[in-house]
mmCIF file of C-alpha atoms in Angstrom:
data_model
loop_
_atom_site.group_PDB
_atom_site.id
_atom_site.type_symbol
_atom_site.label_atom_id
_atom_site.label_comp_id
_atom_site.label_asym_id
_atom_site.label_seq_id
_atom_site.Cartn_x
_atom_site.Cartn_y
_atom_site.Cartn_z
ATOM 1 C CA UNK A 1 11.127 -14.567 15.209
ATOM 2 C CA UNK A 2 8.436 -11.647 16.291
ATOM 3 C CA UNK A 3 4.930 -12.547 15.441
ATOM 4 C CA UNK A 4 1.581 -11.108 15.899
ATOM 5 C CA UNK A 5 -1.912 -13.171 15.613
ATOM 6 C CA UNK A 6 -5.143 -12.433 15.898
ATOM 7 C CA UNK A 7 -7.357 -15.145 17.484
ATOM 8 C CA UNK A 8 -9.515 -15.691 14.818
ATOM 9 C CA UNK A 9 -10.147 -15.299 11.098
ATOM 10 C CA UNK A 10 -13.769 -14.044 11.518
ATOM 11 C CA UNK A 11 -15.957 -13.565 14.460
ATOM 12 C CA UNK A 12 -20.077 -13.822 14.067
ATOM 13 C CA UNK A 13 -22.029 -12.233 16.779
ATOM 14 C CA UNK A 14 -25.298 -11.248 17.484
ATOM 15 C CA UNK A 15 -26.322 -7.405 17.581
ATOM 16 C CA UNK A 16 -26.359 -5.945 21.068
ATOM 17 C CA UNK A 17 -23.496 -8.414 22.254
ATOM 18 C CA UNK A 18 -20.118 -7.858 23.208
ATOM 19 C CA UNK A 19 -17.763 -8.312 20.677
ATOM 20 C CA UNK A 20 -14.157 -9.450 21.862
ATOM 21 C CA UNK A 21 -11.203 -10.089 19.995
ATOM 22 C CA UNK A 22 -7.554 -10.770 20.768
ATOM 23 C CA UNK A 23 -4.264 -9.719 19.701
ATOM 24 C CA UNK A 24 -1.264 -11.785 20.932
ATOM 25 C CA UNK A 25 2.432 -11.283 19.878
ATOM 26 C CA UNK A 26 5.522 -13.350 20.600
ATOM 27 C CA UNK A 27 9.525 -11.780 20.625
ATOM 28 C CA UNK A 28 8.068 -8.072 21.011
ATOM 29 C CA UNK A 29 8.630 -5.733 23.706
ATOM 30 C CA UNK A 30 5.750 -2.770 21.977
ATOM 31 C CA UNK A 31 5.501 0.363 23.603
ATOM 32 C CA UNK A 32 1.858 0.643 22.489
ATOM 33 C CA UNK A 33 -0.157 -1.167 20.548
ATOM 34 C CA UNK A 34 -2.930 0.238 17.947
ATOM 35 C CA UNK A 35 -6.486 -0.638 16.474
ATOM 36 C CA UNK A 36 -7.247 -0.431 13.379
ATOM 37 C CA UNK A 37 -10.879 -0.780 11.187
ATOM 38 C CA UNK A 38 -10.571 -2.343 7.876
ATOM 39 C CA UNK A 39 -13.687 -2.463 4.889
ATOM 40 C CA UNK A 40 -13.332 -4.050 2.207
ATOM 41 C CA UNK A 41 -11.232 -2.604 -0.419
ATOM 42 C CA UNK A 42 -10.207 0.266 1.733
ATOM 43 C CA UNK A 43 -7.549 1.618 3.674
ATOM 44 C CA UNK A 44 -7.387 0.600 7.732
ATOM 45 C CA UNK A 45 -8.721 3.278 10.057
ATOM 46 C CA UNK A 46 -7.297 4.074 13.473
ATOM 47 C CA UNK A 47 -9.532 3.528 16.201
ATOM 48 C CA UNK A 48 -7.594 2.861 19.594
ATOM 49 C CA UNK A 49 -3.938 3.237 20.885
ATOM 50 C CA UNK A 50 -3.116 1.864 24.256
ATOM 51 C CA UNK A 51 0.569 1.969 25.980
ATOM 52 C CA UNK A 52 2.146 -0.333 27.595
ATOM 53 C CA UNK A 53 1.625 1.637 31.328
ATOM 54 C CA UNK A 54 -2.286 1.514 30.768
ATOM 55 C CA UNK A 55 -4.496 -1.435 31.386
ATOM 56 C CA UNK A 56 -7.297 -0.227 29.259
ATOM 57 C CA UNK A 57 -8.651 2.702 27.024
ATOM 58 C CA UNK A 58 -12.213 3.311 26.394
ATOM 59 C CA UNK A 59 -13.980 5.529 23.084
ATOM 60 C CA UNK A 60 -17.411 5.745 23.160
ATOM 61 C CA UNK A 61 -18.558 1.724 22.697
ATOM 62 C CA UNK A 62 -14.675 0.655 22.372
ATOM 63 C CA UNK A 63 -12.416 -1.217 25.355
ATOM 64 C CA UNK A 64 -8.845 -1.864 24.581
ATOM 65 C CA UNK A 65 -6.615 -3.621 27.311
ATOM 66 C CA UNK A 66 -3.109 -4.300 27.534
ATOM 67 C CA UNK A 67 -1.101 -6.890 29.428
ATOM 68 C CA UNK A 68 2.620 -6.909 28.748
ATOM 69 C CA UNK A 69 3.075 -10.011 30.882
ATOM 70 C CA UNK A 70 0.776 -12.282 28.988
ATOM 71 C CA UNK A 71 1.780 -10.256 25.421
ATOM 72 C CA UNK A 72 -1.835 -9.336 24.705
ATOM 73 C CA UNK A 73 -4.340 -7.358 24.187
ATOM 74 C CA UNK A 74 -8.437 -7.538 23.676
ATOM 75 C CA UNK A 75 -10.475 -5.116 22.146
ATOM 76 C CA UNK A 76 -13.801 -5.161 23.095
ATOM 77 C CA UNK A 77 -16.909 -3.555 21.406
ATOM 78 C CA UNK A 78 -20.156 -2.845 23.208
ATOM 79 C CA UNK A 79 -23.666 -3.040 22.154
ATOM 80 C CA UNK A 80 -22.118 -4.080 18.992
ATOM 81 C CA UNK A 81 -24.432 -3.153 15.440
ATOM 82 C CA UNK A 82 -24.440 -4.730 12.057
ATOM 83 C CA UNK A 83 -22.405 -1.240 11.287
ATOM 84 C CA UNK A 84 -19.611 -2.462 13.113
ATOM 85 C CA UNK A 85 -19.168 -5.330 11.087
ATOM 86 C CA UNK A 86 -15.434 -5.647 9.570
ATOM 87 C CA UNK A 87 -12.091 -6.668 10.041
ATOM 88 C CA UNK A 88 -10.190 -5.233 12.667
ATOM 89 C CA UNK A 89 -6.593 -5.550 12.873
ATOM 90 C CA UNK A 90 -3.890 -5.265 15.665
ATOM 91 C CA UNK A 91 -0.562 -3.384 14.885
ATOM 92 C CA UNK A 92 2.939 -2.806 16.895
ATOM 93 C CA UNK A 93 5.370 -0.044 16.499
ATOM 94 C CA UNK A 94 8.400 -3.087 15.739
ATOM 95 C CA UNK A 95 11.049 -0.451 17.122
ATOM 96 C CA UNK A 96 9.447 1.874 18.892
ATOM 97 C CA UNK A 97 10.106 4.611 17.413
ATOM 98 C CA UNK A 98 7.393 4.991 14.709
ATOM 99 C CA UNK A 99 9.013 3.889 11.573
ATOM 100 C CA UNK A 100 7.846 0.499 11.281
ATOM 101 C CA UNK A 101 4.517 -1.091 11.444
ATOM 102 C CA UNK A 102 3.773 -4.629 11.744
ATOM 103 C CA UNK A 103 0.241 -5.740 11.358
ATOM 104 C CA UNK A 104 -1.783 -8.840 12.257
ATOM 105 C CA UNK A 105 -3.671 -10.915 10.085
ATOM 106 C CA UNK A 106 -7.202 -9.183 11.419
ATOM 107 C CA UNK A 107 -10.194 -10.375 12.659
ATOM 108 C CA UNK A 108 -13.386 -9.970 10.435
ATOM 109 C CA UNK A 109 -16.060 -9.082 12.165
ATOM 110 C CA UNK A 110 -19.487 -9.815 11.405
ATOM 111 C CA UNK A 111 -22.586 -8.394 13.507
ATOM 112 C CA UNK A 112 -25.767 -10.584 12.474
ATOM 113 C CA UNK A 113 -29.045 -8.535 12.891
ATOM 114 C CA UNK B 1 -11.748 16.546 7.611
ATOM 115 C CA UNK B 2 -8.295 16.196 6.176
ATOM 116 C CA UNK B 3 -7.260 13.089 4.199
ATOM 117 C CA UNK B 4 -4.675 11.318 2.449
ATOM 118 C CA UNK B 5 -5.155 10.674 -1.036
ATOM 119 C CA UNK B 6 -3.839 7.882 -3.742
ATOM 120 C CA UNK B 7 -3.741 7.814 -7.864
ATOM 121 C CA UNK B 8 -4.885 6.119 -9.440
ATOM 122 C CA UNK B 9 -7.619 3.819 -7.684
ATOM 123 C CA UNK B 10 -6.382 1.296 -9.467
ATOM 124 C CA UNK B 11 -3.527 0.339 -12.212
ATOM 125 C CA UNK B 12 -3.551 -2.203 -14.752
ATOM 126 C CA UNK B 13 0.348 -2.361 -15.854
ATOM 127 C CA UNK B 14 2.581 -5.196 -18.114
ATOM 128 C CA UNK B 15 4.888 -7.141 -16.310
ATOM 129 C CA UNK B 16 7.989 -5.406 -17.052
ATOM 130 C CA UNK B 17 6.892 -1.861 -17.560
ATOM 131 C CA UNK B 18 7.297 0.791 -14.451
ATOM 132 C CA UNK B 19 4.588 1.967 -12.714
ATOM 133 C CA UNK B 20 4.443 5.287 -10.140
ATOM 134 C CA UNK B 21 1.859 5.453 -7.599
ATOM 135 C CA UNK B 22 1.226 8.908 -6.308
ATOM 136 C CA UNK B 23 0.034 9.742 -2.419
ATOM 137 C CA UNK B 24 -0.965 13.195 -1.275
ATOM 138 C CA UNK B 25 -0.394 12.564 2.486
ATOM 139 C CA UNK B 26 -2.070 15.152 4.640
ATOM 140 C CA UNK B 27 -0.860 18.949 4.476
ATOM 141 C CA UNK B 28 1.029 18.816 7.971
ATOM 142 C CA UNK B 29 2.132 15.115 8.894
ATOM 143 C CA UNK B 30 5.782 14.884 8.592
ATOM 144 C CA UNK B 31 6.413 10.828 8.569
ATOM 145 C CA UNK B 32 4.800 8.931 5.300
ATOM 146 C CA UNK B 33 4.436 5.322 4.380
ATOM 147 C CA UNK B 34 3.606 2.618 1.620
ATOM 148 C CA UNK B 35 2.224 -0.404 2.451
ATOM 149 C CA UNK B 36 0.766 -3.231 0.608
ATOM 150 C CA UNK B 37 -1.875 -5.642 0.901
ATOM 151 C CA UNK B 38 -2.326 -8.707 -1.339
ATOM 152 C CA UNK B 39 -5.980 -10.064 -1.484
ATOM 153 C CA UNK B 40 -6.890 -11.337 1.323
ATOM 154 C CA UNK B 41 -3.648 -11.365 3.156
ATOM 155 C CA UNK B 42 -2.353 -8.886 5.742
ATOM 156 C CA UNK B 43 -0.963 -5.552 5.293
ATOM 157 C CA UNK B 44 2.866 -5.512 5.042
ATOM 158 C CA UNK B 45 4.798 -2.381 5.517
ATOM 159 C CA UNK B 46 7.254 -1.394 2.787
ATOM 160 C CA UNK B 47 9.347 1.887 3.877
ATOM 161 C CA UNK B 48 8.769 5.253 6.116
ATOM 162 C CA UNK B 49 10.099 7.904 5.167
ATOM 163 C CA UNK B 50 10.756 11.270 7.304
ATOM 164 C CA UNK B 51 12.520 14.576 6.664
ATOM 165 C CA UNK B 52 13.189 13.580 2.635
ATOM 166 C CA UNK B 53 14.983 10.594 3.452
ATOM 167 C CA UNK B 54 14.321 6.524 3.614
ATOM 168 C CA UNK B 55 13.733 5.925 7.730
ATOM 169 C CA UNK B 56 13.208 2.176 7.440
ATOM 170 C CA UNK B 57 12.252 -0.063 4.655
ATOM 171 C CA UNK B 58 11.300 -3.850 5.001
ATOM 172 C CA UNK B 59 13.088 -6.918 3.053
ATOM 173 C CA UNK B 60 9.986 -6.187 0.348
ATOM 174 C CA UNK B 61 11.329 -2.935 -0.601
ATOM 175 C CA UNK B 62 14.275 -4.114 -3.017
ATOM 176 C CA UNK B 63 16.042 -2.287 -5.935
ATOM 177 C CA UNK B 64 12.740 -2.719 -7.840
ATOM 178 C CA UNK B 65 11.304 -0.060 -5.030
ATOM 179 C CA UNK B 66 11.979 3.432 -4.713
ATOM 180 C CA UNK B 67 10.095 6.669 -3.350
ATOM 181 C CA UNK B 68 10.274 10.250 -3.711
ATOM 182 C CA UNK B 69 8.660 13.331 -2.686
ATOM 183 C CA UNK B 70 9.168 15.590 -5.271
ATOM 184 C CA UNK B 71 7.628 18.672 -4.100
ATOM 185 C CA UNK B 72 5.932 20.030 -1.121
ATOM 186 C CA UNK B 73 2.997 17.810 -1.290
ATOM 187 C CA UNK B 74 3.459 14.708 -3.398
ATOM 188 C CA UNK B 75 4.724 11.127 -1.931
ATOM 189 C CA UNK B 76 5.559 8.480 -5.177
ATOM 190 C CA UNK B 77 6.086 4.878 -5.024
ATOM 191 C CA UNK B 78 7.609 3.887 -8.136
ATOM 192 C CA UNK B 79 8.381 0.235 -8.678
ATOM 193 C CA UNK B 80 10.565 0.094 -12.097
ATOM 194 C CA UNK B 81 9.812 -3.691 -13.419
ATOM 195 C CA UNK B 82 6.957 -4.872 -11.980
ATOM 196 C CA UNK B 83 6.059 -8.591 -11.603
ATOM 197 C CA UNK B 84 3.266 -10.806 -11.321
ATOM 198 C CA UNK B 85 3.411 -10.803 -7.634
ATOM 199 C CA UNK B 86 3.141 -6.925 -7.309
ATOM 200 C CA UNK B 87 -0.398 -7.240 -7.690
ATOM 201 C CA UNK B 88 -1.776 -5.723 -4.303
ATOM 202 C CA UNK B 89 -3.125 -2.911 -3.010
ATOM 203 C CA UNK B 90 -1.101 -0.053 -2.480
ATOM 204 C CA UNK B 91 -1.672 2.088 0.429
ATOM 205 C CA UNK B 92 -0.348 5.314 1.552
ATOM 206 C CA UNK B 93 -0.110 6.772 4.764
ATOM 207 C CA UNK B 94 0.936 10.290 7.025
ATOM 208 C CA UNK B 95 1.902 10.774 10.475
ATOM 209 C CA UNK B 96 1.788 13.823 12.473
ATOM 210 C CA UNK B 97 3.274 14.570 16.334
ATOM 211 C CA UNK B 98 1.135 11.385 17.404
ATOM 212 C CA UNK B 99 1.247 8.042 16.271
ATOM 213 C CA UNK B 100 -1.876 7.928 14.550
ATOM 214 C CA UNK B 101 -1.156 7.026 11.308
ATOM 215 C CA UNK B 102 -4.223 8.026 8.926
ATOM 216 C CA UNK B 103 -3.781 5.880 5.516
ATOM 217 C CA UNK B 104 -5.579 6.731 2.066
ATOM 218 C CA UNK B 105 -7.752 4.855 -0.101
ATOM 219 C CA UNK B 106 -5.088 2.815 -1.641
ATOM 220 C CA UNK B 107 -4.483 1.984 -5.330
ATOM 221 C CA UNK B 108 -5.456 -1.374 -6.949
ATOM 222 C CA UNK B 109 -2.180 -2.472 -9.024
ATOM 223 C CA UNK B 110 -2.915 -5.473 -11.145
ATOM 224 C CA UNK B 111 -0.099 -6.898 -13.191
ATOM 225 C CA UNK B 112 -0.780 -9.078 -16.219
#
């Protein structure tokens, strides 16, 4: 059955690293894959889209990659800041056409000053 | 900046009794969506819905379920008996031409 997981539950880094954090799915074929910001008791925020004919996007401090082969992606934030801290969540289009989103379990972030 | 917005921000309701949450998706998306998200679990997609008509709608969405939009502006999920296990949080979200999907604030149901 089709399955998408995020690497880990939470993530503790120091400010000023690199954040990374991974997205993997199993019995997909996604034409793109999206980023979303969660807080706490609010509603996710798009960040990032990437399709599946680009290797990576970039906005401002954010990286998204792609690889279809190894069903993954990373998203990557730069310089990171106690301000980025929350959980970030993968999602796939399951049929490609926009009607149906399946998101992972997210990643919560935390950015230690 | 244009935003989707949910009422109430949050819903205490009997088990049993029906309950109608109410979205105000942004003025020119065309594609709209409920999801839910029970505490501290991920969020699971319930139904699109596009040109006044059900698109898709996941194994959650049973009889119980139902949405509407009833005028021009207004998106409704209306769950007629609710249960114990409806207790989540109830988001709402628009599409326009891209497939950025910009979700509201959500409303906290809590059945009892």
């Amino acid at each position: 059955s089709q399955k998408i997981e995020q690497n880990s539950e939470a993530l503790n880094i120091q400010e000023g690293k690199t954040a990374t954090l991974t997205c993997n799915y199993t019995n997909y074929s996604p034409a793109y894959l999206q980023w979303y910001r969660q807080d706490p008791g609010r509603g996710p925020v798009f960040l990032l889209l990437i399709r599946e004919n680009e290797k990576e996007k970039r906005k401002e401090r954010l990286k998204v990659t792609f690889d279809t082969t190894l069903k993954q992606s990373l998203f990557h934030i730069t310089a990171s800041q106690p301000a980025d801290s929350a959980t970030y969540l993968c999602a796939l289009d399951l049929y490609n056409y926009g009607q149906n989103f399946v998101f992972g379990p997210g990643t919560r972030l935390s950015v230690l000053p | 900046e244009p935003e989707v917005t949910q009422t109430p921000s949050h819903q205490v309701t009997q088990m049993g009794q029906e309950v109608i949450l109410r979205c105000v998706p942004i003025s020119n998306h065309l594609y709209f969506y409920w999801y839910r998200q029970i505490l501290g679990q991920k969020v699971e997609f319930l139904v699109s819905f596009y040109n006044n008509e059900i698109s898709e709608k996941s194994e959650i969405f049973d009889d119980q379920f139902s949405v509407e939009r009833p005028d021009g502006s207004n998106f409704t999920l209306k769950i007629r008996s609710t249960k114990l296990e409806d207790s989540a949080m109830y988001f709402c979200a628009s599409r326009g031409t891209t497939d950025e999907q910009y979700f509201g604030p959500g409303t906290r149901l809590t059945v009892t």
